Amino acid sequence: MRLFRRPRSPALVLLFLRPLLASGDLASSPRTGAMNPGGGARGSPVDSHRLQRSTVPGSDPQRSNELLLLAPGEGAAPETRHHVLYFPGDVQNYHEVMTRHPENYQWENWSLENIATILAHRFPNSYIWVIKCSRMHLHKFSCYDNFVKSNMFGAPEHTPDFGAFKHLYMLLVNAFTLTQNGLLSKNRSVWNKDCKVSNCESNSSTASNGGQEEKERTCENGDESAASFAPLSLNDASFTLIGFSKGCVVLNQLLFELKEAKKDKDIDTFIKSIRTMYWLDGGHSGGSNTWVTYPEVLKEFAQTGISVHTHVTPYQVHDPMRSWIGKEHKKFVQILGDLGMQVTSQIHFAKETPSIENHFRVHEVF
């Protein structure tokens, strides 16, 4: 199985071939088709394939994230090498997890699988990667501990040297390598103690709070050539990064790390392959730093030439209890514009009552 093989129709192509749903659970599959005015995709399942998910290590064996990959469907240009990386917000989880939750079921239309489908329509002929947070506190609060120092509820503490860029880069290196080495078809892959892709089986369990427990791995004797890997080739790949709600903390952390990250040759090449970044209604439970407003950080960002798009709703930027969010958003856009960066900003559903429904519906309109 190769990363750039085109399936007959849009299909979730995942890395460790670990079933997400039982064969009788197709009713819980992601849906595509028309959009409900109140939010969420409706229609028939993407296809009849069983949904699966992956766990991929990043910058070290203790940092791993589950990934979903939705490959382009039939008719995609064979030279397509564009990848969309999406970081979800609070509540968002796998469809079957959300439907069984006493509260989160009402947002099931915005499950990770459905979002992948929505993004596939938004970015045709692109590879859609959904990067799940490593921990969910109380089954609700997404915590991106592998990307940014976070408190119990996932509110970030940004620093210039946490290693988010390295972690993201290595996630992609390992994901691409596993597919290129054909390990997926053998239901083997992962990471040995020497930080190399190995002919190992991974048995991953999920903690009761939605986070990931320590993975148990047993390695088999096999072809040692599979243990080496080539760096992620960026020669013909380009990337779009999208953060939604809490997921925006990852994008913000990347900005804080830009100056240091550029000193690494491989990561600098990766940065240069990023074409666009989208902030979708960013927010978190901290009392500040929802948007990056430090001129020195944004000046470094402006030098990259990356296109920036912000899409917000009254749910975040007009909340009187969190007035700093709207102020920070305005300052973020203003500073980038003053620095000559290509930035667009839109507020959606401005004439409607602020609601979490419209917060999620930003996926439909951005």
CSV table of C-alpha atoms in Angstrom, one decimal, residues 14-347:
chain,number,residue,atom,x,y,z
A,14,LEU,CA,-5.1,4.6,7.7
A,15,LEU,CA,-1.8,3.5,9.1
A,16,PHE,CA,-2.0,0.7,11.6
A,17,LEU,CA,-5.1,-1.0,10.2
A,18,ARG,CA,-6.8,-1.1,13.6
A,19,PRO,CA,-10.6,-1.3,13.1
A,20,LEU,CA,-12.5,1.7,14.4
A,21,LEU,CA,-15.9,0.2,13.8
A,22,ALA,CA,-17.3,-3.3,13.8
A,23,SER,CA,-18.5,-4.6,10.5
A,24,GLY,CA,-22.1,-4.0,11.6
A,25,ASP,CA,-21.5,-0.3,12.4
A,26,LEU,CA,-21.6,1.2,9.0
A,27,ALA,CA,-24.5,3.4,10.1
A,28,SER,CA,-21.9,5.2,12.2
A,29,SER,CA,-19.6,5.8,9.2
A,30,PRO,CA,-18.9,9.4,8.2
A,31,ARG,CA,-21.4,10.9,5.9
A,32,THR,CA,-21.1,13.0,2.8
A,33,GLY,CA,-23.5,14.9,0.6
A,34,ALA,CA,-25.6,18.0,1.3
A,35,MET,CA,-25.2,19.9,4.5
A,36,ASN,CA,-27.9,20.4,7.1
A,37,PRO,CA,-28.6,24.1,7.7
A,38,GLY,CA,-28.2,23.4,11.4
A,39,GLY,CA,-24.8,21.9,10.9
A,40,GLY,CA,-23.2,18.6,9.9
A,41,ALA,CA,-23.0,16.4,6.9
A,42,ARG,CA,-25.9,14.2,5.9
A,43,GLY,CA,-26.2,11.6,3.3
A,44,SER,CA,-24.8,8.1,2.7
A,45,PRO,CA,-21.6,6.7,4.1
A,46,VAL,CA,-18.4,7.5,2.2
A,47,ASP,CA,-18.0,3.9,1.0
A,48,SER,CA,-18.4,0.4,2.3
A,49,HIS,CA,-14.8,0.2,3.7
A,50,ARG,CA,-14.5,-0.4,7.4
A,51,LEU,CA,-13.1,2.7,9.1
A,52,GLN,CA,-9.7,2.4,10.8
A,53,ARG,CA,-7.3,4.6,12.7
A,54,SER,CA,-3.6,5.0,13.3
A,55,THR,CA,-1.1,5.8,16.0
A,56,VAL,CA,2.1,7.3,14.8
A,57,PRO,CA,5.2,8.4,16.8
A,58,GLY,CA,6.6,11.8,16.4
A,59,SER,CA,9.8,13.4,17.7
A,60,ASP,CA,10.3,10.6,20.2
A,61,PRO,CA,8.6,7.3,21.2
A,62,GLN,CA,6.8,9.0,24.1
A,63,ARG,CA,5.1,11.5,21.7
A,64,SER,CA,2.6,9.9,19.5
A,65,ASN,CA,-0.7,11.0,17.9
A,66,GLU,CA,-3.5,9.2,16.2
A,67,LEU,CA,-3.9,10.2,12.6
A,68,LEU,CA,-6.7,9.9,10.1
A,69,LEU,CA,-5.9,10.1,6.4
A,70,LEU,CA,-8.4,10.6,3.7
A,71,ALA,CA,-6.8,10.1,0.3
A,72,PRO,CA,-8.0,11.8,-2.9
A,73,GLY,CA,-10.6,9.9,-4.9
A,74,GLU,CA,-11.0,8.8,-8.4
A,75,GLY,CA,-10.1,11.5,-10.9
A,76,ALA,CA,-7.5,13.2,-8.8
A,77,ALA,CA,-4.4,14.4,-10.7
A,78,PRO,CA,-1.6,11.8,-10.5
A,79,GLU,CA,0.9,14.5,-9.6
A,80,THR,CA,-1.2,15.6,-6.6
A,81,ARG,CA,1.0,16.1,-3.6
A,82,HIS,CA,-0.9,18.6,-1.5
A,83,HIS,CA,-1.6,17.7,2.1
A,84,VAL,CA,-4.1,19.4,4.5
A,85,LEU,CA,-3.3,19.0,8.2
A,86,TYR,CA,-6.3,19.6,10.5
A,87,PHE,CA,-6.2,20.0,14.3
A,88,PRO,CA,-9.6,19.4,15.9
A,89,GLY,CA,-11.2,21.3,18.8
A,90,ASP,CA,-12.8,20.3,22.1
A,91,VAL,CA,-15.5,17.5,22.0
A,92,GLN,CA,-14.5,16.3,18.5
A,93,ASN,CA,-13.7,12.6,18.6
A,94,TYR,CA,-14.4,9.4,16.6
A,95,HIS,CA,-18.0,9.1,15.5
A,96,GLU,CA,-18.7,6.0,17.6
A,97,VAL,CA,-17.2,7.6,20.7
A,98,MET,CA,-19.3,10.8,20.3
A,99,THR,CA,-22.5,8.9,19.7
A,100,ARG,CA,-22.1,7.0,23.0
A,101,HIS,CA,-21.3,10.1,25.0
A,102,PRO,CA,-24.2,11.5,27.1
A,103,GLU,CA,-23.5,15.1,26.0
A,104,ASN,CA,-21.2,15.0,23.0
A,105,TYR,CA,-23.6,12.9,20.8
A,106,GLN,CA,-25.4,16.1,19.8
A,107,TRP,CA,-22.2,17.2,17.9
A,108,GLU,CA,-21.6,13.9,16.2
A,109,ASN,CA,-21.9,15.5,12.8
A,110,TRP,CA,-18.6,17.1,13.5
A,111,SER,CA,-16.8,13.9,14.3
A,112,LEU,CA,-13.2,13.4,13.1
A,113,GLU,CA,-14.4,11.2,10.2
A,114,ASN,CA,-17.1,13.7,9.1
A,115,ILE,CA,-14.6,16.6,9.2
A,116,ALA,CA,-12.2,14.6,7.0
A,117,THR,CA,-15.0,14.2,4.5
A,118,ILE,CA,-16.0,17.9,4.7
A,119,LEU,CA,-12.4,18.9,4.1
A,120,ALA,CA,-12.0,16.6,1.2
A,121,HIS,CA,-14.8,18.5,-0.5
A,122,ARG,CA,-13.3,21.8,0.5
A,123,PHE,CA,-9.8,20.8,-0.8
A,124,PRO,CA,-10.4,18.4,-3.7
A,125,ASN,CA,-7.5,16.3,-4.9
A,126,SER,CA,-5.6,16.8,-1.6
A,127,TYR,CA,-4.6,14.3,1.1
A,128,ILE,CA,-6.6,15.1,4.3
A,129,TRP,CA,-4.9,14.4,7.6
A,130,VAL,CA,-6.8,14.8,10.9
A,131,ILE,CA,-4.3,14.9,13.8
A,132,LYS,CA,-6.0,13.9,17.0
A,133,CYS,CA,-4.9,15.4,20.3
A,134,SER,CA,-3.0,13.1,22.6
A,135,ARG,CA,-5.3,13.6,25.6
A,136,MET,CA,-9.0,14.5,26.2
A,137,HIS,CA,-9.7,15.6,29.7
A,138,LEU,CA,-13.2,14.5,30.9
A,139,HIS,CA,-13.9,13.3,27.4
A,140,LYS,CA,-14.3,16.9,26.3
A,141,PHE,CA,-11.3,19.1,26.5
A,142,SER,CA,-8.7,18.5,23.8
A,143,CYS,CA,-5.1,18.7,25.1
A,144,TYR,CA,-2.3,18.9,22.6
A,145,ASP,CA,0.4,18.0,25.1
A,146,ASN,CA,2.7,16.7,22.4
A,147,PHE,CA,2.7,20.1,20.7
A,148,VAL,CA,2.5,22.7,23.5
A,149,LYS,CA,2.8,22.8,27.2
A,150,SER,CA,-0.8,22.6,28.5
A,151,ASN,CA,-2.7,22.7,31.7
A,152,MET,CA,-5.3,20.1,32.7
A,153,PHE,CA,-7.9,21.6,30.4
A,154,GLY,CA,-5.6,22.1,27.4
A,155,ALA,CA,-5.0,25.8,27.9
A,156,PRO,CA,-1.5,26.4,26.4
A,157,GLU,CA,1.7,28.0,27.8
A,158,HIS,CA,3.6,29.0,24.7
A,159,THR,CA,7.4,28.8,24.6
A,160,PRO,CA,9.9,29.1,21.7
A,161,ASP,CA,11.5,25.7,22.3
A,162,PHE,CA,8.8,23.1,23.0
A,163,GLY,CA,9.5,21.2,19.8
A,164,ALA,CA,6.1,21.4,18.1
A,165,PHE,CA,7.6,21.8,14.6
A,166,LYS,CA,9.9,18.9,15.1
A,167,HIS,CA,7.1,16.7,16.4
A,168,LEU,CA,4.8,17.6,13.5
A,169,TYR,CA,7.6,17.1,10.9
A,170,MET,CA,8.5,13.7,12.4
A,171,LEU,CA,4.9,12.6,12.5
A,172,LEU,CA,4.8,13.2,8.8
A,173,VAL,CA,8.1,11.5,8.2
A,174,ASN,CA,7.0,8.4,10.0
A,175,ALA,CA,3.6,8.3,8.4
A,176,PHE,CA,5.0,8.7,4.9
A,177,THR,CA,7.7,6.1,5.6
A,178,LEU,CA,5.3,3.5,6.9
A,179,THR,CA,3.3,3.7,3.7
A,180,GLN,CA,6.3,3.8,1.5
A,181,ASN,CA,7.9,0.7,3.1
A,182,GLY,CA,4.7,-1.3,2.6
A,183,LEU,CA,4.5,-2.1,6.3
A,184,LEU,CA,0.8,-1.3,6.5
A,185,SER,CA,-0.3,-4.3,4.5
A,186,LYS,CA,1.4,-6.5,7.0
A,187,ASN,CA,-0.4,-4.8,9.9
A,188,ARG,CA,3.0,-4.0,11.4
A,189,SER,CA,4.8,-0.8,11.9
A,190,VAL,CA,6.0,1.5,14.5
A,191,TRP,CA,8.9,2.7,16.4
A,192,ASN,CA,11.6,0.9,18.3
A,193,LYS,CA,13.6,2.2,21.2
A,194,ASP,CA,16.2,3.5,18.8
A,195,CYS,CA,13.7,5.8,17.2
A,196,LYS,CA,13.5,4.0,13.9
A,197,VAL,CA,10.5,2.6,12.0
A,198,SER,CA,10.6,-1.1,12.9
A,199,ASN,CA,8.9,-4.4,12.0
A,200,CYS,CA,6.9,-4.3,15.2
A,201,GLU,CA,3.3,-4.9,16.1
A,202,SER,CA,1.7,-2.2,18.1
A,203,ASN,CA,-1.1,-2.8,20.7
A,204,SER,CA,-2.5,0.5,21.6
A,205,SER,CA,-5.1,1.0,24.3
A,206,THR,CA,-7.0,4.2,25.0
A,207,ALA,CA,-7.3,5.6,28.5
A,208,SER,CA,-10.8,6.0,29.9
A,209,ASN,CA,-10.5,9.8,29.7
A,210,GLY,CA,-9.9,9.6,25.9
A,211,GLY,CA,-6.1,10.0,26.1
A,212,GLN,CA,-3.5,7.5,25.0
A,213,GLU,CA,-1.9,5.1,27.5
A,214,GLU,CA,1.5,3.7,27.1
A,215,LYS,CA,1.7,1.6,24.0
A,216,GLU,CA,2.8,-2.1,24.3
A,217,ARG,CA,5.0,-3.2,21.5
A,218,THR,CA,6.4,-6.5,20.6
A,219,CYS,CA,9.0,-6.7,17.8
A,220,GLU,CA,9.4,-9.7,15.5
A,221,ASN,CA,12.6,-10.8,13.9
A,222,GLY,CA,12.5,-9.7,10.3
A,223,ASP,CA,14.2,-7.8,7.6
A,224,GLU,CA,16.4,-5.3,9.3
A,225,SER,CA,16.3,-3.1,6.1
A,226,ALA,CA,12.8,-2.1,7.2
A,227,ALA,CA,14.2,-0.4,10.2
A,228,SER,CA,15.8,2.4,8.3
A,229,PHE,CA,13.8,5.2,6.8
A,230,ALA,CA,14.3,8.1,4.4
A,231,PRO,CA,13.4,11.6,5.5
A,232,LEU,CA,10.1,13.0,4.3
A,233,SER,CA,10.5,14.2,0.7
A,234,LEU,CA,9.4,17.8,0.4
A,235,ASN,CA,10.4,18.2,-3.2
A,236,ASP,CA,6.9,17.9,-4.5
A,237,ALA,CA,4.8,18.2,-1.4
A,238,SER,CA,2.9,21.3,-0.2
A,239,PHE,CA,0.9,21.8,3.0
A,240,THR,CA,-2.1,23.6,4.3
A,241,LEU,CA,-2.5,23.8,8.1
A,242,ILE,CA,-5.9,24.2,9.7
A,243,GLY,CA,-6.7,24.7,13.4
A,244,PHE,CA,-10.3,24.7,14.7
A,245,SER,CA,-11.2,26.2,18.1
A,246,LYS,CA,-8.8,24.5,20.6
A,247,GLY,CA,-6.8,23.1,17.7
A,248,CYS,CA,-5.5,26.7,17.0
A,249,VAL,CA,-3.2,26.4,19.9
A,250,VAL,CA,-1.0,24.2,17.8
A,251,LEU,CA,-0.7,26.8,15.0
A,252,ASN,CA,0.0,29.4,17.6
A,253,GLN,CA,2.8,27.3,19.1
A,254,LEU,CA,4.3,26.9,15.7
A,255,LEU,CA,4.6,30.6,15.3
A,256,PHE,CA,6.4,31.0,18.6
A,257,GLU,CA,8.9,28.3,17.4
A,258,LEU,CA,9.6,29.7,13.9
A,259,LYS,CA,12.8,31.4,14.6
A,260,GLU,CA,14.5,28.4,16.2
A,261,ALA,CA,12.9,25.9,13.9
A,262,LYS,CA,14.4,27.5,10.9
A,263,LYS,CA,17.8,26.7,12.1
A,264,ASP,CA,17.1,23.0,11.4
A,265,LYS,CA,17.7,22.4,7.7
A,266,ASP,CA,15.0,19.7,7.3
A,267,ILE,CA,12.4,21.6,9.3
A,268,ASP,CA,13.2,24.8,7.4
A,269,THR,CA,12.5,23.0,4.2
A,270,PHE,CA,9.2,21.8,5.6
A,271,ILE,CA,8.3,25.3,6.7
A,272,LYS,CA,8.9,26.5,3.1
A,273,SER,CA,6.5,23.9,1.8
A,274,ILE,CA,3.6,25.3,3.9
A,275,ARG,CA,1.4,27.4,1.6
A,276,THR,CA,-1.5,28.4,3.8
A,277,MET,CA,-2.6,28.5,7.4
A,278,TYR,CA,-6.3,28.7,8.6
A,279,TRP,CA,-7.4,29.8,12.0
A,280,LEU,CA,-11.0,28.7,12.4
A,281,ASP,CA,-12.7,30.4,15.4
A,282,GLY,CA,-9.8,29.9,17.8
A,283,GLY,CA,-10.4,29.6,21.5
A,284,HIS,CA,-9.4,28.0,24.7
A,285,SER,CA,-10.0,28.2,28.5
A,286,GLY,CA,-7.0,30.3,29.3
A,287,GLY,CA,-7.4,34.0,30.0
A,288,SER,CA,-5.2,35.3,27.2
A,289,ASN,CA,-3.0,34.3,24.2
A,290,THR,CA,-6.0,32.9,22.2
A,291,TRP,CA,-4.4,34.7,19.2
A,292,VAL,CA,-0.7,35.6,18.8
A,293,THR,CA,-0.2,39.3,19.3
A,294,TYR,CA,3.6,39.6,19.9
A,295,PRO,CA,5.1,41.8,17.1
A,296,GLU,CA,8.4,40.1,17.2
A,297,VAL,CA,6.8,36.6,16.7
A,298,LEU,CA,4.5,37.8,14.0
A,299,LYS,CA,7.4,39.6,12.2
A,300,GLU,CA,9.2,36.3,11.9
A,301,PHE,CA,5.9,34.7,10.6
A,302,ALA,CA,5.5,37.4,8.0
A,303,GLN,CA,8.8,36.6,6.5
A,304,THR,CA,7.7,33.1,5.5
A,305,GLY,CA,5.3,34.3,2.8
A,306,ILE,CA,2.6,31.9,4.1
A,307,SER,CA,-1.0,33.0,3.3
A,308,VAL,CA,-3.2,33.5,6.4
A,309,HIS,CA,-6.9,33.1,6.7
A,310,THR,CA,-8.9,33.7,9.8
A,311,HIS,CA,-12.6,32.7,10.0
A,312,VAL,CA,-14.4,33.6,13.3
A,313,THR,CA,-18.0,33.7,14.7
A,314,PRO,CA,-19.6,35.7,17.4
A,315,TYR,CA,-19.5,32.6,19.7
A,316,GLN,CA,-15.8,33.4,20.2
A,317,VAL,CA,-15.0,37.0,19.3
A,318,HIS,CA,-18.2,38.6,20.6
A,319,ASP,CA,-18.4,36.8,24.0
A,320,PRO,CA,-18.6,39.5,26.7
A,321,MET,CA,-17.2,37.0,29.2
A,322,ARG,CA,-14.1,36.5,27.1
A,323,SER,CA,-13.7,39.9,25.6
A,324,TRP,CA,-9.9,39.4,25.1
A,325,ILE,CA,-10.5,36.9,22.3
A,326,GLY,CA,-12.1,39.5,19.9
A,327,LYS,CA,-9.4,42.1,20.8
A,328,GLU,CA,-6.6,39.6,20.3
A,329,HIS,CA,-8.0,38.5,16.9
A,330,LYS,CA,-8.3,42.0,15.7
A,331,LYS,CA,-4.7,42.8,16.8
A,332,PHE,CA,-3.4,39.6,15.1
A,333,VAL,CA,-4.9,40.5,11.8
A,334,GLN,CA,-3.9,44.2,12.1
A,335,ILE,CA,-0.2,43.4,12.9
A,336,LEU,CA,0.1,40.9,10.1
A,337,GLY,CA,-1.5,43.4,7.6
A,338,ASP,CA,0.9,46.1,8.8
A,339,LEU,CA,3.8,43.7,8.2
A,340,GLY,CA,2.7,43.3,4.6
A,341,MET,CA,1.5,39.7,5.0
A,342,GLN,CA,-1.3,38.3,2.8
A,343,VAL,CA,-4.1,37.8,5.4
A,344,THR,CA,-7.8,37.6,5.1
A,345,SER,CA,-10.3,37.8,7.9
A,346,GLN,CA,-14.0,37.0,7.9
A,347,ILE,CA,-16.7,36.9,10.6
